[in-house]
């Protein structure tokens, strides 16, 4: 039975996905896409900790591929507005957070604006 949920919020420590490439990624993605299909949300927010895993300098390329895989899957086709934010400044050890976020907005939602904290204004 399909359940409609307006908002789906997911937080995940994905370090193991990048430290053991291929071992659990497929299962993680399958579970995520099944959840999207089951709940049919109109807005999805994904928050990731430990992007890149323990060896983030070496694994950041895989992280980019991971985000593109999520974004380009057929299960996500009805989400025509996507924002991806990833801290990839791993050479700046004092400020590197290893955090990432993805936001998906369903095509049925109109008049979407995003607040820009740097300029303190919203824009489309």
PDB file of N, CA and C in Angstrom, residues 38-102:
ATOM      1  N   UNK A  38       7.508   4.244  -1.647  1.00  0.00           N
ATOM      2  CA  UNK A  38       6.443   3.897  -0.705  1.00  0.00           C
ATOM      3  C   UNK A  38       5.707   5.128  -0.184  1.00  0.00           C
ATOM      4  N   UNK A  39       6.441   6.192   0.118  1.00  0.00           N
ATOM      5  CA  UNK A  39       5.837   7.361   0.775  1.00  0.00           C
ATOM      6  C   UNK A  39       5.501   8.502  -0.176  1.00  0.00           C
ATOM      7  N   UNK A  40       5.980   8.460  -1.400  1.00  0.00           N
ATOM      8  CA  UNK A  40       5.742   9.489  -2.424  1.00  0.00           C
ATOM      9  C   UNK A  40       5.802  10.921  -1.877  1.00  0.00           C
ATOM     10  N   UNK A  41       6.937  11.314  -1.317  1.00  0.00           N
ATOM     11  CA  UNK A  41       7.051  12.671  -0.774  1.00  0.00           C
ATOM     12  C   UNK A  41       7.110  13.716  -1.883  1.00  0.00           C
ATOM     13  N   UNK A  42       6.856  14.946  -1.516  1.00  0.00           N
ATOM     14  CA  UNK A  42       6.958  16.080  -2.439  1.00  0.00           C
ATOM     15  C   UNK A  42       8.236  16.880  -2.182  1.00  0.00           C
ATOM     16  N   UNK A  43       8.825  16.677  -1.013  1.00  0.00           N
ATOM     17  CA  UNK A  43      10.085  17.331  -0.663  1.00  0.00           C
ATOM     18  C   UNK A  43      10.937  16.315   0.083  1.00  0.00           C
ATOM     19  N   UNK A  44      12.193  16.184  -0.346  1.00  0.00           N
ATOM     20  CA  UNK A  44      13.128  15.270   0.311  1.00  0.00           C
ATOM     21  C   UNK A  44      14.364  16.057   0.715  1.00  0.00           C
ATOM     22  N   UNK A  45      14.757  15.900   1.974  1.00  0.00           N
ATOM     23  CA  UNK A  45      16.009  16.477   2.459  1.00  0.00           C
ATOM     24  C   UNK A  45      16.883  15.334   2.966  1.00  0.00           C
ATOM     25  N   UNK A  46      18.055  15.211   2.382  1.00  0.00           N
ATOM     26  CA  UNK A  46      19.033  14.212   2.814  1.00  0.00           C
ATOM     27  C   UNK A  46      20.190  14.945   3.474  1.00  0.00           C
ATOM     28  N   UNK A  47      20.540  14.524   4.670  1.00  0.00           N
ATOM     29  CA  UNK A  47      21.679  15.114   5.374  1.00  0.00           C
ATOM     30  C   UNK A  47      22.689  14.003   5.621  1.00  0.00           C
ATOM     31  N   UNK A  48      23.906  14.210   5.147  1.00  0.00           N
ATOM     32  CA  UNK A  48      24.941  13.190   5.256  1.00  0.00           C
ATOM     33  C   UNK A  48      26.073  13.663   6.158  1.00  0.00           C
ATOM     34  N   UNK A  49      26.514  12.772   7.035  1.00  0.00           N
ATOM     35  CA  UNK A  49      27.714  13.010   7.826  1.00  0.00           C
ATOM     36  C   UNK A  49      28.816  12.086   7.315  1.00  0.00           C
ATOM     37  N   UNK A  50      30.050  12.490   7.524  1.00  0.00           N
ATOM     38  CA  UNK A  50      31.240  11.738   7.128  1.00  0.00           C
ATOM     39  C   UNK A  50      31.287  11.453   5.631  1.00  0.00           C
ATOM     40  N   UNK A  51      30.933  12.454   4.828  1.00  0.00           N
ATOM     41  CA  UNK A  51      31.033  12.316   3.373  1.00  0.00           C
ATOM     42  C   UNK A  51      32.495  12.055   3.016  1.00  0.00           C
ATOM     43  N   UNK A  52      32.730  10.997   2.277  1.00  0.00           N
ATOM     44  CA  UNK A  52      34.086  10.631   1.893  1.00  0.00           C
ATOM     45  C   UNK A  52      34.715   9.603   2.807  1.00  0.00           C
ATOM     46  N   UNK A  53      34.126   9.371   3.971  1.00  0.00           N
ATOM     47  CA  UNK A  53      34.664   8.384   4.899  1.00  0.00           C
ATOM     48  C   UNK A  53      35.926   8.846   5.585  1.00  0.00           C
ATOM     49  N   UNK A  54      36.645   7.897   6.149  1.00  0.00           N
ATOM     50  CA  UNK A  54      37.860   8.232   6.900  1.00  0.00           C
ATOM     51  C   UNK A  54      38.962   8.773   5.987  1.00  0.00           C
ATOM     52  N   UNK A  55      39.052   8.251   4.777  1.00  0.00           N
ATOM     53  CA  UNK A  55      40.060   8.719   3.816  1.00  0.00           C
ATOM     54  C   UNK A  55      39.371   9.617   2.788  1.00  0.00           C
ATOM     55  N   UNK A  56      38.812  10.719   3.277  1.00  0.00           N
ATOM     56  CA  UNK A  56      37.982  11.591   2.439  1.00  0.00           C
ATOM     57  C   UNK A  56      38.736  12.185   1.262  1.00  0.00           C
ATOM     58  N   UNK A  57      40.029  12.425   1.390  1.00  0.00           N
ATOM     59  CA  UNK A  57      40.780  12.984   0.257  1.00  0.00           C
ATOM     60  C   UNK A  57      40.763  12.014  -0.924  1.00  0.00           C
ATOM     61  N   UNK A  58      40.917  10.751  -0.638  1.00  0.00           N
ATOM     62  CA  UNK A  58      40.932   9.738  -1.688  1.00  0.00           C
ATOM     63  C   UNK A  58      39.524   9.408  -2.185  1.00  0.00           C
ATOM     64  N   UNK A  59      38.538   9.490  -1.304  1.00  0.00           N
ATOM     65  CA  UNK A  59      37.188   9.028  -1.622  1.00  0.00           C
ATOM     66  C   UNK A  59      36.238  10.107  -2.131  1.00  0.00           C
ATOM     67  N   UNK A  60      36.647  11.360  -2.191  1.00  0.00           N
ATOM     68  CA  UNK A  60      35.728  12.426  -2.595  1.00  0.00           C
ATOM     69  C   UNK A  60      35.205  12.227  -4.013  1.00  0.00           C
ATOM     70  N   UNK A  61      35.993  11.627  -4.887  1.00  0.00           N
ATOM     71  CA  UNK A  61      35.519  11.338  -6.241  1.00  0.00           C
ATOM     72  C   UNK A  61      34.350  10.363  -6.219  1.00  0.00           C
ATOM     73  N   UNK A  62      34.432   9.381  -5.343  1.00  0.00           N
ATOM     74  CA  UNK A  62      33.319   8.434  -5.216  1.00  0.00           C
ATOM     75  C   UNK A  62      32.098   9.116  -4.612  1.00  0.00           C
ATOM     76  N   UNK A  63      32.318  10.053  -3.716  1.00  0.00           N
ATOM     77  CA  UNK A  63      31.192  10.790  -3.124  1.00  0.00           C
ATOM     78  C   UNK A  63      30.419  11.525  -4.214  1.00  0.00           C
ATOM     79  N   UNK A  64      31.136  12.154  -5.127  1.00  0.00           N
ATOM     80  CA  UNK A  64      30.478  12.871  -6.227  1.00  0.00           C
ATOM     81  C   UNK A  64      29.643  11.906  -7.069  1.00  0.00           C
ATOM     82  N   UNK A  65      30.202  10.740  -7.354  1.00  0.00           N
ATOM     83  CA  UNK A  65      29.481   9.720  -8.121  1.00  0.00           C
ATOM     84  C   UNK A  65      28.238   9.251  -7.361  1.00  0.00           C
ATOM     85  N   UNK A  66      28.355   9.093  -6.049  1.00  0.00           N
ATOM     86  CA  UNK A  66      27.236   8.677  -5.202  1.00  0.00           C
ATOM     87  C   UNK A  66      26.084   9.679  -5.299  1.00  0.00           C
ATOM     88  N   UNK A  67      26.393  10.969  -5.202  1.00  0.00           N
ATOM     89  CA  UNK A  67      25.357  12.000  -5.295  1.00  0.00           C
ATOM     90  C   UNK A  67      24.719  12.011  -6.685  1.00  0.00           C
ATOM     91  N   UNK A  68      25.530  11.865  -7.722  1.00  0.00           N
ATOM     92  CA  UNK A  68      24.993  11.824  -9.084  1.00  0.00           C
ATOM     93  C   UNK A  68      24.102  10.599  -9.299  1.00  0.00           C
ATOM     94  N   UNK A  69      24.460   9.483  -8.689  1.00  0.00           N
ATOM     95  CA  UNK A  69      23.640   8.276  -8.796  1.00  0.00           C
ATOM     96  C   UNK A  69      22.257   8.518  -8.214  1.00  0.00           C
ATOM     97  N   UNK A  70      22.199   9.128  -7.049  1.00  0.00           N
ATOM     98  CA  UNK A  70      20.902   9.415  -6.430  1.00  0.00           C
ATOM     99  C   UNK A  70      20.098  10.353  -7.316  1.00  0.00           C
ATOM    100  N   UNK A  71      20.745  11.416  -7.757  1.00  0.00           N
ATOM    101  CA  UNK A  71      20.059  12.451  -8.540  1.00  0.00           C
ATOM    102  C   UNK A  71      19.527  11.928  -9.871  1.00  0.00           C
ATOM    103  N   UNK A  72      20.229  11.010 -10.495  1.00  0.00           N
ATOM    104  CA  UNK A  72      19.886  10.604 -11.861  1.00  0.00           C
ATOM    105  C   UNK A  72      19.023   9.345 -11.950  1.00  0.00           C
ATOM    106  N   UNK A  73      18.707   8.717 -10.853  1.00  0.00           N
ATOM    107  CA  UNK A  73      17.901   7.496 -10.890  1.00  0.00           C
ATOM    108  C   UNK A  73      16.470   7.791 -11.318  1.00  0.00           C
ATOM    109  N   UNK A  74      15.850   6.829 -11.983  1.00  0.00           N
ATOM    110  CA  UNK A  74      14.483   7.003 -12.479  1.00  0.00           C
ATOM    111  C   UNK A  74      13.495   7.253 -11.341  1.00  0.00           C
ATOM    112  N   UNK A  75      13.777   6.743 -10.163  1.00  0.00           N
ATOM    113  CA  UNK A  75      12.899   6.964  -9.012  1.00  0.00           C
ATOM    114  C   UNK A  75      12.806   8.442  -8.631  1.00  0.00           C
ATOM    115  N   UNK A  76      13.788   9.225  -9.069  1.00  0.00           N
ATOM    116  CA  UNK A  76      13.837  10.645  -8.715  1.00  0.00           C
ATOM    117  C   UNK A  76      13.382  11.537  -9.870  1.00  0.00           C
ATOM    118  N   UNK A  77      12.841  10.956 -10.923  1.00  0.00           N
ATOM    119  CA  UNK A  77      12.485  11.708 -12.135  1.00  0.00           C
ATOM    120  C   UNK A  77      11.435  12.785 -11.899  1.00  0.00           C
ATOM    121  N   UNK A  78      10.556  12.601 -10.928  1.00  0.00           N
ATOM    122  CA  UNK A  78       9.507  13.594 -10.668  1.00  0.00           C
ATOM    123  C   UNK A  78       9.991  14.776  -9.832  1.00  0.00           C
ATOM    124  N   UNK A  79      11.240  14.747  -9.435  1.00  0.00           N
ATOM    125  CA  UNK A  79      11.825  15.854  -8.676  1.00  0.00           C
ATOM    126  C   UNK A  79      12.661  16.686  -9.641  1.00  0.00           C
ATOM    127  N   UNK A  80      12.089  17.790 -10.103  1.00  0.00           N
ATOM    128  CA  UNK A  80      12.764  18.574 -11.143  1.00  0.00           C
ATOM    129  C   UNK A  80      13.619  19.709 -10.590  1.00  0.00           C
ATOM    130  N   UNK A  81      13.607  19.892  -9.291  1.00  0.00           N
ATOM    131  CA  UNK A  81      14.466  20.895  -8.658  1.00  0.00           C
ATOM    132  C   UNK A  81      15.331  20.180  -7.625  1.00  0.00           C
ATOM    133  N   UNK A  82      16.647  20.281  -7.814  1.00  0.00           N
ATOM    134  CA  UNK A  82      17.587  19.575  -6.946  1.00  0.00           C
ATOM    135  C   UNK A  82      18.701  20.528  -6.538  1.00  0.00           C
ATOM    136  N   UNK A  83      19.028  20.522  -5.257  1.00  0.00           N
ATOM    137  CA  UNK A  83      20.177  21.283  -4.748  1.00  0.00           C
ATOM    138  C   UNK A  83      21.077  20.311  -3.999  1.00  0.00           C
ATOM    139  N   UNK A  84      22.361  20.398  -4.263  1.00  0.00           N
ATOM    140  CA  UNK A  84      23.340  19.550  -3.588  1.00  0.00           C
ATOM    141  C   UNK A  84      24.405  20.456  -2.986  1.00  0.00           C
ATOM    142  N   UNK A  85      24.666  20.257  -1.710  1.00  0.00           N
ATOM    143  CA  UNK A  85      25.701  21.019  -1.011  1.00  0.00           C
ATOM    144  C   UNK A  85      26.637  20.021  -0.344  1.00  0.00           C
ATOM    145  N   UNK A  86      27.917  20.103  -0.682  1.00  0.00           N
ATOM    146  CA  UNK A  86      28.908  19.197  -0.110  1.00  0.00           C
ATOM    147  C   UNK A  86      30.137  20.008   0.264  1.00  0.00           C
ATOM    148  N   UNK A  87      30.605  19.813   1.481  1.00  0.00           N
ATOM    149  CA  UNK A  87      31.855  20.442   1.891  1.00  0.00           C
ATOM    150  C   UNK A  87      32.984  19.613   1.296  1.00  0.00           C
ATOM    151  N   UNK A  88      33.586  20.129   0.247  1.00  0.00           N
ATOM    152  CA  UNK A  88      34.676  19.404  -0.416  1.00  0.00           C
ATOM    153  C   UNK A  88      36.022  20.102  -0.226  1.00  0.00           C
ATOM    154  N   UNK A  89      36.080  21.029   0.703  1.00  0.00           N
ATOM    155  CA  UNK A  89      37.324  21.766   0.973  1.00  0.00           C
ATOM    156  C   UNK A  89      38.145  21.020   2.027  1.00  0.00           C
ATOM    157  N   UNK A  90      38.491  19.779   1.700  1.00  0.00           N
ATOM    158  CA  UNK A  90      39.156  18.925   2.675  1.00  0.00           C
ATOM    159  C   UNK A  90      40.599  19.331   2.955  1.00  0.00           C
ATOM    160  N   UNK A  91      41.178  20.190   2.118  1.00  0.00           N
ATOM    161  CA  UNK A  91      42.537  20.651   2.391  1.00  0.00           C
ATOM    162  C   UNK A  91      42.585  21.689   3.502  1.00  0.00           C
ATOM    163  N   UNK A  92      41.451  22.297   3.818  1.00  0.00           N
ATOM    164  CA  UNK A  92      41.365  23.261   4.911  1.00  0.00           C
ATOM    165  C   UNK A  92      40.894  22.514   6.158  1.00  0.00           C
ATOM    166  N   UNK A  93      41.828  21.852   6.814  1.00  0.00           N
ATOM    167  CA  UNK A  93      41.522  20.947   7.916  1.00  0.00           C
ATOM    168  C   UNK A  93      40.763  21.637   9.046  1.00  0.00           C
ATOM    169  N   UNK A  94      41.033  22.909   9.283  1.00  0.00           N
ATOM    170  CA  UNK A  94      40.387  23.614  10.396  1.00  0.00           C
ATOM    171  C   UNK A  94      38.904  23.869  10.172  1.00  0.00           C
ATOM    172  N   UNK A  95      38.471  23.898   8.920  1.00  0.00           N
ATOM    173  CA  UNK A  95      37.060  24.204   8.673  1.00  0.00           C
ATOM    174  C   UNK A  95      36.305  23.079   7.956  1.00  0.00           C
ATOM    175  N   UNK A  96      36.995  22.019   7.562  1.00  0.00           N
ATOM    176  CA  UNK A  96      36.341  20.924   6.845  1.00  0.00           C
ATOM    177  C   UNK A  96      35.369  20.196   7.767  1.00  0.00           C
ATOM    178  N   UNK A  97      34.123  20.019   7.304  1.00  0.00           N
ATOM    179  CA  UNK A  97      33.084  19.401   8.133  1.00  0.00           C
ATOM    180  C   UNK A  97      32.714  17.987   7.701  1.00  0.00           C
ATOM    181  N   UNK A  98      33.012  17.603   6.469  1.00  0.00           N
ATOM    182  CA  UNK A  98      32.618  16.302   5.902  1.00  0.00           C
ATOM    183  C   UNK A  98      31.102  16.131   5.889  1.00  0.00           C
ATOM    184  N   UNK A  99      30.374  17.237   5.735  1.00  0.00           N
ATOM    185  CA  UNK A  99      28.916  17.200   5.680  1.00  0.00           C
ATOM    186  C   UNK A  99      28.437  17.400   4.251  1.00  0.00           C
ATOM    187  N   UNK A 100      27.284  16.850   3.962  1.00  0.00           N
ATOM    188  CA  UNK A 100      26.658  17.045   2.661  1.00  0.00           C
ATOM    189  C   UNK A 100      25.151  17.022   2.799  1.00  0.00           C
ATOM    190  N   UNK A 101      24.479  17.712   1.903  1.00  0.00           N
ATOM    191  CA  UNK A 101      23.018  17.747   1.896  1.00  0.00           C
ATOM    192  C   UNK A 101      22.521  17.704   0.464  1.00  0.00           C
ATOM    193  N   UNK A 102      21.392  17.049   0.283  1.00  0.00           N
ATOM    194  CA  UNK A 102      20.706  17.030  -1.005  1.00  0.00           C
ATOM    195  C   UNK A 102      19.244  17.358  -0.742  1.00  0.00           C
TER     196      UNK A 102
END
